[in-house]
Short mmCIF file of C-alpha atoms in Angstrom, two decimals:
data_model
loop_
_atom_site.label_atom_id
_atom_site.label_comp_id
_atom_site.label_asym_id
_atom_site.label_seq_id
_atom_site.Cartn_x
_atom_site.Cartn_y
_atom_site.Cartn_z
CA UNK A 1443 11.57 3.09 -4.49
CA UNK A 1444 12.13 1.20 -7.74
CA UNK A 1445 11.09 -2.45 -8.01
CA UNK A 1446 12.24 -2.92 -4.45
CA UNK A 1447 9.95 -0.38 -2.81
CA UNK A 1448 7.03 -1.77 -4.81
CA UNK A 1449 4.18 0.11 -3.25
CA UNK A 1450 4.36 3.43 -5.02
CA UNK A 1451 5.71 1.88 -8.18
CA UNK A 1452 2.82 -0.56 -8.11
CA UNK A 1453 0.10 1.93 -7.32
CA UNK A 1454 -1.13 1.25 -10.80
CA UNK A 1455 -2.91 -1.43 -8.81
CA UNK A 1456 -4.97 1.36 -7.32
CA UNK A 1457 -5.41 3.36 -10.53
CA UNK A 1458 -8.50 1.81 -12.07
CA UNK A 1459 -12.10 2.53 -12.89
CA UNK A 1460 -12.65 3.29 -9.25
CA UNK A 1461 -10.43 2.90 -6.25
CA UNK A 1462 -10.27 3.66 -2.57
CA UNK A 1463 -8.61 6.82 -1.35
CA UNK A 1464 -8.44 6.90 2.41
CA UNK A 1465 -8.05 10.34 3.88
CA UNK A 1466 -6.62 10.63 7.38
CA UNK A 1467 -7.32 13.72 9.46
CA UNK A 1468 -4.92 14.07 12.36
CA UNK A 1469 -6.37 14.07 15.84
CA UNK A 1470 -4.39 13.86 19.07
CA UNK A 1471 -5.48 11.12 21.45
CA UNK A 1472 -6.01 11.72 25.15
CA UNK A 1473 -3.19 9.27 25.82
CA UNK A 1474 0.34 10.58 25.49
CA UNK A 1475 1.96 7.58 23.84
CA UNK A 1476 -0.06 7.33 20.65
CA UNK A 1477 -1.94 9.39 18.08
CA UNK A 1478 -5.27 8.28 16.68
CA UNK A 1479 -6.26 9.25 13.15
CA UNK A 1480 -9.75 8.77 11.70
CA UNK A 1481 -10.08 7.41 8.17
CA UNK A 1482 -12.51 8.29 5.43
CA UNK A 1483 -12.92 6.24 2.27
CA UNK A 1484 -13.74 7.98 -1.00
CA UNK A 1485 -14.34 6.44 -4.41
CA UNK A 1486 -13.02 8.24 -7.48
CA UNK A 1487 -14.21 7.63 -11.01
CA UNK A 1488 -11.75 6.87 -13.80
CA UNK A 1489 -14.23 6.57 -16.65
CA UNK A 1490 -11.66 7.53 -19.27
CA UNK A 1491 -9.56 4.44 -18.61
CA UNK A 1492 -10.00 1.09 -20.29
CA UNK A 1493 -10.81 -1.60 -17.73
CA UNK A 1494 -8.65 -4.22 -19.42
CA UNK A 1495 -5.58 -2.18 -20.31
CA UNK A 1496 -4.03 0.07 -17.70
CA UNK A 1497 -0.49 1.43 -17.70
CA UNK A 1498 1.78 1.71 -14.69
CA UNK A 1499 0.94 4.70 -12.53
CA UNK A 1500 1.81 5.62 -9.00
CA UNK A 1501 -1.23 6.98 -7.32
CA UNK A 1502 -3.02 7.79 -4.11
CA UNK A 1503 -4.49 5.14 -1.86
CA UNK A 1504 -4.01 6.06 1.78
CA UNK A 1505 -3.30 9.70 2.53
CA UNK A 1506 -2.57 11.57 5.74
CA UNK A 1507 -3.09 15.29 6.33
CA UNK A 1508 -0.59 17.15 8.49
CA UNK A 1509 1.37 20.39 8.55
CA UNK A 1510 5.01 20.97 7.68
CA UNK A 1511 7.30 23.97 8.15
CA UNK A 1512 7.31 27.27 10.03
CA UNK A 1513 4.76 28.76 9.72
CA UNK A 1514 2.92 25.46 9.07
CA UNK A 1515 1.83 24.52 5.57
CA UNK A 1516 -0.89 21.89 5.15
CA UNK A 1517 0.16 18.85 3.13
CA UNK A 1518 -1.35 15.50 2.18
CA UNK A 1519 0.96 12.50 1.98
CA UNK A 1520 0.45 8.96 0.72
CA UNK A 1521 0.81 6.54 3.64
CA UNK A 1522 3.05 3.88 2.13
CA UNK A 1523 4.27 0.85 4.05
CA UNK A 1524 6.28 -0.24 1.01
CA UNK A 1525 8.50 2.83 0.73
CA UNK A 1526 11.24 4.35 2.85
CA UNK A 1527 11.87 7.97 1.99
CA UNK A 1528 9.14 10.50 2.71
CA UNK A 1529 8.99 13.29 0.15
CA UNK A 1530 7.03 16.40 -0.78
CA UNK A 1531 6.50 18.19 -4.07
CA UNK A 1532 8.50 21.41 -3.71
CA UNK A 1533 8.03 22.97 -7.14
CA UNK A 1534 4.90 24.14 -8.87
CA UNK A 1535 4.41 21.87 -11.87
CA UNK A 1536 1.69 21.82 -14.57
CA UNK A 1537 -1.56 20.37 -13.16
CA UNK A 1538 0.01 20.14 -9.70
CA UNK A 1539 -2.17 21.84 -7.09
CA UNK A 1540 -0.50 20.65 -3.92
CA UNK A 1541 3.07 21.69 -3.12
CA UNK A 1542 5.27 22.50 -0.15
CA UNK A 1543 7.12 25.79 -0.51
CA UNK A 1544 10.46 25.57 1.37
CA UNK A 1545 11.14 29.27 0.74
CA UNK A 1546 8.24 30.17 3.03
CA UNK A 1547 9.55 28.11 5.94
CA UNK A 1548 12.15 29.38 8.38
CA UNK A 1549 12.77 25.86 9.69
CA UNK A 1550 13.65 24.31 6.32
CA UNK A 1551 17.26 23.03 6.32
CA UNK A 1552 18.76 21.45 3.18
CA UNK A 1553 21.22 18.60 3.72
CA UNK A 1554 24.82 19.04 2.51
CA UNK A 1555 26.54 16.18 0.68
CA UNK A 1556 29.02 15.88 3.53
CA UNK A 1557 26.34 15.40 6.19
CA UNK A 1558 26.16 11.95 7.83
CA UNK A 1559 22.51 11.96 6.81
CA UNK A 1560 23.63 11.88 3.17
CA UNK A 1561 26.68 9.69 3.56
CA UNK A 1562 25.42 6.98 5.93
CA UNK A 1563 21.70 7.22 6.73
CA UNK A 1564 20.77 6.74 3.07
CA UNK A 1565 22.23 3.21 3.05
CA UNK A 1566 18.81 1.54 2.66
CA UNK A 1567 17.68 3.65 -0.31
CA UNK A 1568 17.52 1.78 -3.59
CA UNK A 1569 19.19 4.61 -5.48
CA UNK A 1570 22.33 6.00 -3.77
CA UNK A 1571 22.37 9.80 -3.33
CA UNK A 1572 24.68 12.10 -5.26
CA UNK A 1573 26.02 15.63 -4.86
CA UNK A 1574 24.41 18.41 -6.91
CA UNK A 1575 25.99 21.66 -8.12
CA UNK A 1576 25.15 23.38 -4.85
CA UNK A 1577 26.86 20.62 -2.85
CA UNK A 1578 23.51 19.44 -1.54
CA UNK A 1579 22.42 15.81 -1.12
CA UNK A 1580 20.54 14.85 -4.27
CA UNK A 1581 18.14 11.87 -4.34
CA UNK A 1582 16.16 10.10 -7.06
CA UNK A 1583 13.01 8.07 -6.51
CA UNK A 1584 12.22 5.71 -9.40
CA UNK A 1585 9.02 3.92 -10.41
CA UNK A 1586 8.27 0.78 -12.38
CA UNK A 1587 7.02 2.83 -15.35
CA UNK A 1588 10.49 4.44 -15.65
CA UNK A 1589 9.19 7.74 -14.26
CA UNK A 1590 11.01 9.36 -11.37
CA UNK A 1591 11.09 12.10 -8.75
CA UNK A 1592 14.26 14.08 -8.05
CA UNK A 1593 15.24 16.58 -5.39
CA UNK A 1594 17.25 17.26 -2.28
CA UNK A 1595 17.26 15.73 1.15
CA UNK A 1596 16.29 18.24 3.83
CA UNK A 1597 15.22 18.52 7.45
CA UNK A 1598 11.91 20.11 8.37
CA UNK A 1599 9.41 20.35 11.22
CA UNK A 1600 6.46 17.97 10.84
CA UNK A 1601 3.45 18.65 13.06
CA UNK A 1602 1.21 15.66 13.74
CA UNK A 1603 -2.01 16.05 15.66
CA UNK A 1604 -1.39 19.75 16.06
CA UNK A 1605 0.85 19.24 19.08
CA UNK A 1606 3.38 16.55 18.18
CA UNK A 1607 6.30 18.16 16.36
CA UNK A 1608 9.36 16.39 15.04
CA UNK A 1609 12.35 17.34 12.93
CA UNK A 1610 12.38 14.79 10.12
CA UNK A 1611 14.49 14.07 7.06
CA UNK A 1612 12.54 14.08 3.80
CA UNK A 1613 13.00 14.61 0.09
CA UNK A 1614 12.09 18.03 -1.28
CA UNK A 1615 11.33 17.02 -4.88
CA UNK A 1616 11.42 19.60 -7.66
CA UNK A 1617 11.55 17.36 -10.75
CA UNK A 1618 8.74 14.99 -11.69
CA UNK A 1619 8.72 12.81 -14.81
CA UNK A 1620 5.60 10.80 -13.91
CA UNK A 1621 3.14 10.22 -16.72
CA UNK A 1622 -0.12 10.57 -14.81
CA UNK A 1623 -1.94 13.52 -13.26
CA UNK A 1624 -2.79 11.84 -9.96
CA UNK A 1625 0.21 13.42 -8.23
CA UNK A 1626 -1.75 16.68 -8.40
CA UNK A 1627 -4.07 15.31 -5.73
CA UNK A 1628 -1.37 14.86 -3.08
CA UNK A 1629 1.63 16.81 -1.83
CA UNK A 1630 3.88 13.82 -1.39
CA UNK A 1631 4.50 10.46 0.21
CA UNK A 1632 5.12 9.21 3.76
CA UNK A 1633 7.48 6.22 3.77
CA UNK A 1634 6.51 3.69 6.43
CA UNK A 1635 8.78 0.68 5.81
CA UNK A 1636 11.73 -0.54 7.89
CA UNK A 1637 14.39 1.60 6.21
CA UNK A 1638 16.66 3.93 8.16
CA UNK A 1639 14.95 7.12 6.95
CA UNK A 1640 11.38 5.80 7.14
CA UNK A 1641 8.77 7.72 9.13
CA UNK A 1642 8.46 5.07 11.91
CA UNK A 1643 12.23 4.82 12.29
CA UNK A 1644 12.74 8.56 12.51
CA UNK A 1645 9.91 8.90 15.03
CA UNK A 1646 11.14 5.79 16.89
CA UNK A 1647 7.62 4.34 16.89
CA UNK A 1648 7.32 1.05 18.81
CA UNK A 1649 4.36 0.12 16.63
CA UNK A 1650 1.60 1.46 14.44
CA UNK A 1651 -1.71 0.00 13.34
CA UNK A 1652 -4.60 0.66 11.02
CA UNK A 1653 -8.07 -0.68 10.38
CA UNK A 1654 -9.76 -0.18 7.00
CA UNK A 1655 -13.52 -0.62 6.90
CA UNK A 1656 -15.25 -2.23 3.98
CA UNK A 1657 -18.49 -0.45 3.24
CA UNK A 1658 -19.14 2.33 5.76
CA UNK A 1659 -16.37 4.72 4.70
CA UNK A 1660 -14.64 4.90 8.06
CA UNK A 1661 -11.49 3.58 9.62
CA UNK A 1662 -8.62 4.39 11.93
CA UNK A 1663 -4.85 4.73 11.99
CA UNK A 1664 -2.89 4.64 15.25
CA UNK A 1665 0.72 5.80 15.48
CA UNK A 1666 2.47 4.51 18.57
CA UNK A 1667 1.57 2.00 21.26
CA UNK A 1668 -2.17 2.48 21.03
CA UNK A 1669 -5.23 1.07 22.76
CA UNK A 1670 -5.98 -2.64 22.87
CA UNK A 1671 -8.71 -4.11 20.73
CA UNK A 1672 -10.23 -6.18 23.51
CA UNK A 1673 -9.49 -9.26 21.43
CA UNK A 1674 -6.34 -11.27 20.87
CA UNK A 1675 -4.21 -10.80 17.80
CA UNK A 1676 -2.56 -13.59 15.86
CA UNK A 1677 1.04 -12.71 15.05
CA UNK A 1678 3.35 -13.77 12.28
CA UNK A 1679 7.05 -12.92 12.52
CA UNK A 1680 8.75 -10.48 10.20
CA UNK A 1681 11.51 -12.11 8.18
CA UNK A 1682 14.74 -10.19 7.94
CA UNK A 1683 17.75 -10.93 5.78
CA UNK A 1684 21.06 -9.16 6.19
CA UNK A 1685 22.56 -10.39 2.94
CA UNK A 1686 21.90 -8.22 -0.10
CA UNK A 1687 20.11 -10.15 -2.84
CA UNK A 1688 19.18 -8.76 -6.27
CA UNK A 1689 15.42 -9.38 -5.96
CA UNK A 1690 14.89 -9.07 -2.22
CA UNK A 1691 13.69 -5.94 -0.45
CA UNK A 1692 15.36 -6.07 2.96
CA UNK A 1693 13.34 -3.17 4.44
CA UNK A 1694 9.88 -4.38 3.40
CA UNK A 1695 7.40 -5.95 5.83
CA UNK A 1696 8.22 -9.48 4.78
CA UNK A 1697 6.32 -12.46 6.21
CA UNK A 1698 6.20 -16.13 5.29
CA UNK A 1699 3.21 -17.32 3.27
CA UNK A 1700 2.91 -21.07 3.84
CA UNK A 1701 -0.21 -22.04 1.93
CA UNK A 1702 -3.59 -21.02 0.50
CA UNK A 1703 -6.98 -22.60 1.09
CA UNK A 1704 -10.14 -22.33 -1.02
CA UNK A 1705 -13.01 -23.19 1.25
CA UNK A 1706 -11.58 -26.00 3.35
CA UNK A 1707 -9.27 -27.29 0.61
CA UNK A 1708 -5.58 -26.54 0.89
CA UNK A 1709 -4.03 -26.04 -2.52
CA UNK A 1710 -1.73 -29.00 -3.27
CA UNK A 1711 1.42 -26.93 -3.60
CA UNK A 1712 4.84 -27.64 -2.08
CA UNK A 1713 5.90 -25.15 0.58
CA UNK A 1714 8.99 -24.45 -1.47
CA UNK A 1715 6.94 -22.40 -3.97
CA UNK A 1716 6.34 -19.83 -1.22
CA UNK A 1717 10.01 -19.52 -0.26
CA UNK A 1718 12.34 -16.92 -1.80
CA UNK A 1719 14.96 -18.44 -4.06
CA UNK A 1720 18.71 -17.77 -3.98
CA UNK A 1721 18.19 -14.41 -5.74
CA UNK A 1722 15.55 -13.27 -3.24
CA UNK A 1723 12.69 -13.60 -5.72
CA UNK A 1724 9.47 -14.88 -4.14
CA UNK A 1725 9.33 -12.96 -0.86
CA UNK A 1726 5.88 -12.16 0.62
CA UNK A 1727 5.22 -8.52 1.53
CA UNK A 1728 2.35 -6.85 3.38
CA UNK A 1729 1.69 -3.63 1.49
CA UNK A 1730 -0.85 -0.94 2.36
CA UNK A 1731 -0.24 0.90 -0.89
CA UNK A 1732 -1.07 -1.94 -3.26
CA UNK A 1733 -4.77 -2.52 -3.67
CA UNK A 1734 -5.17 -6.17 -4.55
CA UNK A 1735 -3.14 -9.30 -3.77
CA UNK A 1736 -0.68 -10.65 -6.32
CA UNK A 1737 0.81 -14.14 -6.44
CA UNK A 1738 3.61 -15.71 -8.41
CA UNK A 1739 2.36 -17.32 -11.61
CA UNK A 1740 2.25 -20.99 -10.56
CA UNK A 1741 0.49 -20.19 -7.29
CA UNK A 1742 -1.94 -17.81 -8.97
CA UNK A 1743 -2.84 -20.42 -11.58
CA UNK A 1744 -3.51 -23.06 -8.92
CA UNK A 1745 -5.71 -20.65 -6.93
CA UNK A 1746 -7.57 -19.44 -10.01
CA UNK A 1747 -8.32 -22.97 -11.20
CA UNK A 1748 -9.53 -24.16 -7.80
CA UNK A 1749 -11.73 -21.08 -7.24
CA UNK A 1750 -13.23 -21.47 -10.72
CA UNK A 1751 -13.88 -25.15 -10.05
CA UNK A 1752 -15.60 -24.53 -6.71
CA UNK A 1753 -17.76 -21.74 -8.15
CA UNK A 1754 -18.65 -23.29 -11.51
CA UNK A 1755 -22.27 -23.76 -10.43
CA UNK A 1756 -22.47 -20.31 -8.80
CA UNK A 1757 -20.81 -17.90 -11.24
CA UNK A 1758 -21.00 -17.50 -15.00
CA UNK A 1759 -17.57 -17.01 -16.64
CA UNK A 1760 -17.13 -13.80 -18.63
CA UNK A 1761 -16.26 -15.75 -21.77
CA UNK A 1762 -13.88 -13.15 -23.17
CA UNK A 1763 -10.29 -14.47 -23.18
CA UNK A 1764 -8.94 -11.06 -24.20
CA UNK A 1765 -10.33 -9.34 -21.12
CA UNK A 1766 -7.65 -9.11 -18.41
CA UNK A 1767 -8.46 -6.60 -15.70
CA UNK A 1768 -5.45 -4.36 -14.99
CA UNK A 1769 -3.40 -6.70 -17.14
CA UNK A 1770 -3.09 -9.25 -14.31
CA UNK A 1771 -6.58 -10.57 -13.45
CA UNK A 1772 -7.99 -12.95 -16.02
CA UNK A 1773 -10.65 -14.71 -13.93
CA UNK A 1774 -13.77 -12.65 -14.47
CA UNK A 1775 -17.48 -13.39 -14.29
CA UNK A 1776 -20.87 -12.15 -15.42
CA UNK A 1777 -23.32 -11.26 -12.67
CA UNK A 1778 -26.86 -10.30 -13.73
CA UNK A 1779 -27.72 -6.65 -13.17
CA UNK A 1780 -29.75 -6.27 -10.00
CA UNK A 1781 -28.72 -9.59 -8.50
CA UNK A 1782 -26.49 -10.21 -5.49
CA UNK A 1783 -23.33 -12.28 -5.38
CA UNK A 1784 -23.83 -15.87 -4.24
CA UNK A 1785 -22.20 -17.33 -1.14
CA UNK A 1786 -18.63 -17.93 -2.26
CA UNK A 1787 -15.91 -20.16 -0.82
CA UNK A 1788 -13.45 -18.10 1.24
CA UNK A 1789 -9.80 -17.85 0.27
CA UNK A 1790 -7.49 -18.13 3.29
CA UNK A 1791 -3.89 -16.98 3.20
CA UNK A 1792 -1.98 -19.13 5.67
CA UNK A 1793 1.07 -17.58 7.34
CA UNK A 1794 3.32 -18.80 10.10
CA UNK A 1795 1.13 -18.30 13.18
CA UNK A 1796 -1.67 -16.33 11.54
CA UNK A 1797 -4.20 -16.32 8.72
CA UNK A 1798 -6.03 -13.79 6.58
CA UNK A 1799 -9.43 -14.98 5.40
CA UNK A 1800 -10.80 -13.25 2.31
CA UNK A 1801 -14.53 -13.85 2.07
CA UNK A 1802 -17.78 -12.54 0.63
CA UNK A 1803 -17.80 -9.53 -1.67
CA UNK A 1804 -14.09 -8.91 -1.04
CA UNK A 1805 -13.33 -11.87 -3.32
CA UNK A 1806 -14.74 -10.18 -6.42
CA UNK A 1807 -14.38 -6.63 -7.71
CA UNK A 1808 -17.00 -4.92 -9.86
CA UNK A 1809 -15.24 -3.55 -12.93
CA UNK A 1810 -16.70 -0.05 -13.24
CA UNK A 1811 -20.35 0.50 -14.02
CA UNK A 1812 -20.18 -0.77 -17.58
CA UNK A 1813 -22.40 -3.79 -18.13
CA UNK A 1814 -21.90 -6.57 -20.67
CA UNK A 1815 -25.41 -6.90 -21.98
CA UNK A 1816 -27.58 -7.50 -18.92
CA UNK A 1817 -24.62 -8.49 -16.74
CA UNK A 1818 -22.09 -6.69 -14.59
CA UNK A 1819 -18.47 -7.76 -14.88
CA UNK A 1820 -16.78 -8.92 -11.67
CA UNK A 1821 -13.16 -10.05 -11.45
CA UNK A 1822 -11.35 -12.19 -8.92
CA UNK A 1823 -9.33 -9.93 -6.61
CA UNK A 1824 -6.11 -11.95 -6.86
CA UNK A 1825 -3.73 -11.23 -9.71
CA UNK A 1826 -0.69 -12.75 -11.39
CA UNK A 1827 2.48 -10.92 -10.32
CA UNK A 1828 4.39 -12.53 -13.22
CA UNK A 1829 2.32 -10.38 -15.59
CA UNK A 1830 3.61 -7.31 -13.78
CA UNK A 1831 7.20 -8.41 -14.07
CA UNK A 1832 7.42 -8.64 -10.28
CA UNK A 1833 8.91 -11.70 -8.63
CA UNK A 1834 7.13 -11.44 -5.29
CA UNK A 1835 3.89 -12.05 -3.39
CA UNK A 1836 2.07 -8.83 -2.45
CA UNK A 1837 -0.78 -8.69 0.08
CA UNK A 1838 -2.77 -5.56 -0.76
CA UNK A 1839 -5.08 -3.40 1.31
CA UNK A 1840 -8.28 -4.66 -0.36
CA UNK A 1841 -7.73 -7.92 1.53
CA UNK A 1842 -6.95 -6.06 4.74
CA UNK A 1843 -10.46 -4.65 5.16
CA UNK A 1844 -12.02 -5.16 8.59
CA UNK A 1845 -8.71 -6.42 9.92
CA UNK A 1846 -6.81 -4.77 12.72
CA UNK A 1847 -3.32 -4.62 11.20
CA UNK A 1848 -0.65 -4.08 13.84
CA UNK A 1849 2.97 -3.48 12.85
CA UNK A 1850 4.86 -4.36 16.05
CA UNK A 1851 8.31 -2.97 15.34
CA UNK A 1852 9.79 -3.72 18.76
CA UNK A 1853 8.98 -7.43 18.56
CA UNK A 1854 9.46 -7.65 14.79
CA UNK A 1855 6.05 -9.08 13.95
CA UNK A 1856 2.70 -8.24 12.36
CA UNK A 1857 -0.56 -8.99 14.13
CA UNK A 1858 -3.98 -9.65 12.57
CA UNK A 1859 -7.42 -9.65 14.16
CA UNK A 1860 -10.81 -9.83 12.46
CA UNK A 1861 -12.89 -6.89 13.62
CA UNK A 1862 -15.45 -4.31 12.57
CA UNK A 1863 -13.41 -1.23 11.77
CA UNK A 1864 -16.39 1.10 11.99
CA UNK A 1865 -17.10 -0.09 15.53
CA UNK A 1866 -13.42 0.32 16.42
CA UNK A 1867 -13.57 3.92 15.23
CA UNK A 1868 -16.70 4.48 17.30
CA UNK A 1869 -15.06 3.05 20.41
CA UNK A 1870 -12.11 5.38 19.93
CA UNK A 1871 -14.49 8.32 19.61
CA UNK A 1872 -13.58 9.06 16.00
CA UNK A 1873 -17.05 8.63 14.49
CA UNK A 1874 -20.53 8.96 15.91
#
């Protein structure tokens, strides 16, 4: 969970003037092979932050509520498809309101250094474990801002949906050097990537899926082989590499981006710019924890220039070269207060076998409620990953709205389908 896990370390991408927090309340489905979880979307205000200069923070985007321990303690965990190890805060810290207390649980079992869990099952973790003074398996989770979480690996009972109970390995973290206070709003993190100790791997899930609505504050998460959509999905294969490379995350959900279109125009870029190089830099990852989408510098510049060209008669440039939203988004516009956005050319991300079309209001993000004169400030929702010091393409959850996102682990692929996530939730009986 350093550079390689990306999601939590890049959740600065969600810490902004306002961002989505999706709360998941567990509900057991009538079917026995999957669990359906309703989503709620909440907007938080960050008025104290400058819109054009934000520091790295790991933060909350998607959270799931469940119970852990015996007797059960309620926890909230960040649902993170870009991280492996699930962890909980296990020590009361200043400004931290949500913790798991292992001393109150009869089922809590710390992991010795000599356990195979510590010696072999941690092979996919970025930071190798060590042995502490009590001969327990000690782990460190690092972030891009040089902050970290430290604690011990342990086994505990996780109750999902009130009836599904599993003994899972997790990190019981008692040291936190993070610089922000957003950790106080969640008990921990649920790692959902392809690593050995990830939540899906430990539960042996054949697949999971989610659907994030855009405007109506609803959505759904399905763990397991859930119900069909009634429409066909377009799949793109997951790319797996067995060789260790310095800048390649082998347990991420990696797909192959092949091109980008603005309107009907395909950007004139060679396919080689989308391929990882010999160091592994340049992989494309689907990430539910990152908010926006980030492209390598040359690709971002080509997209930015083409979008600006096609919208020059529709949108008024901000005209402030020093304004860079979140330090990565420098294509911003003025939109008169009270007016609606014009019809904009869609941006289509072309993958092997599938596409994601970003259209309408999803293309631009309103930067807080601070107006420039009589105009609101809107910024293009694609950023430059070079400015983050990250050599990768990241597809964030803002561009996954009203898409059924299926992670098919058995067949090693990800499926996309355009849909109305609110209607999906209604059909599954999660909202009225």
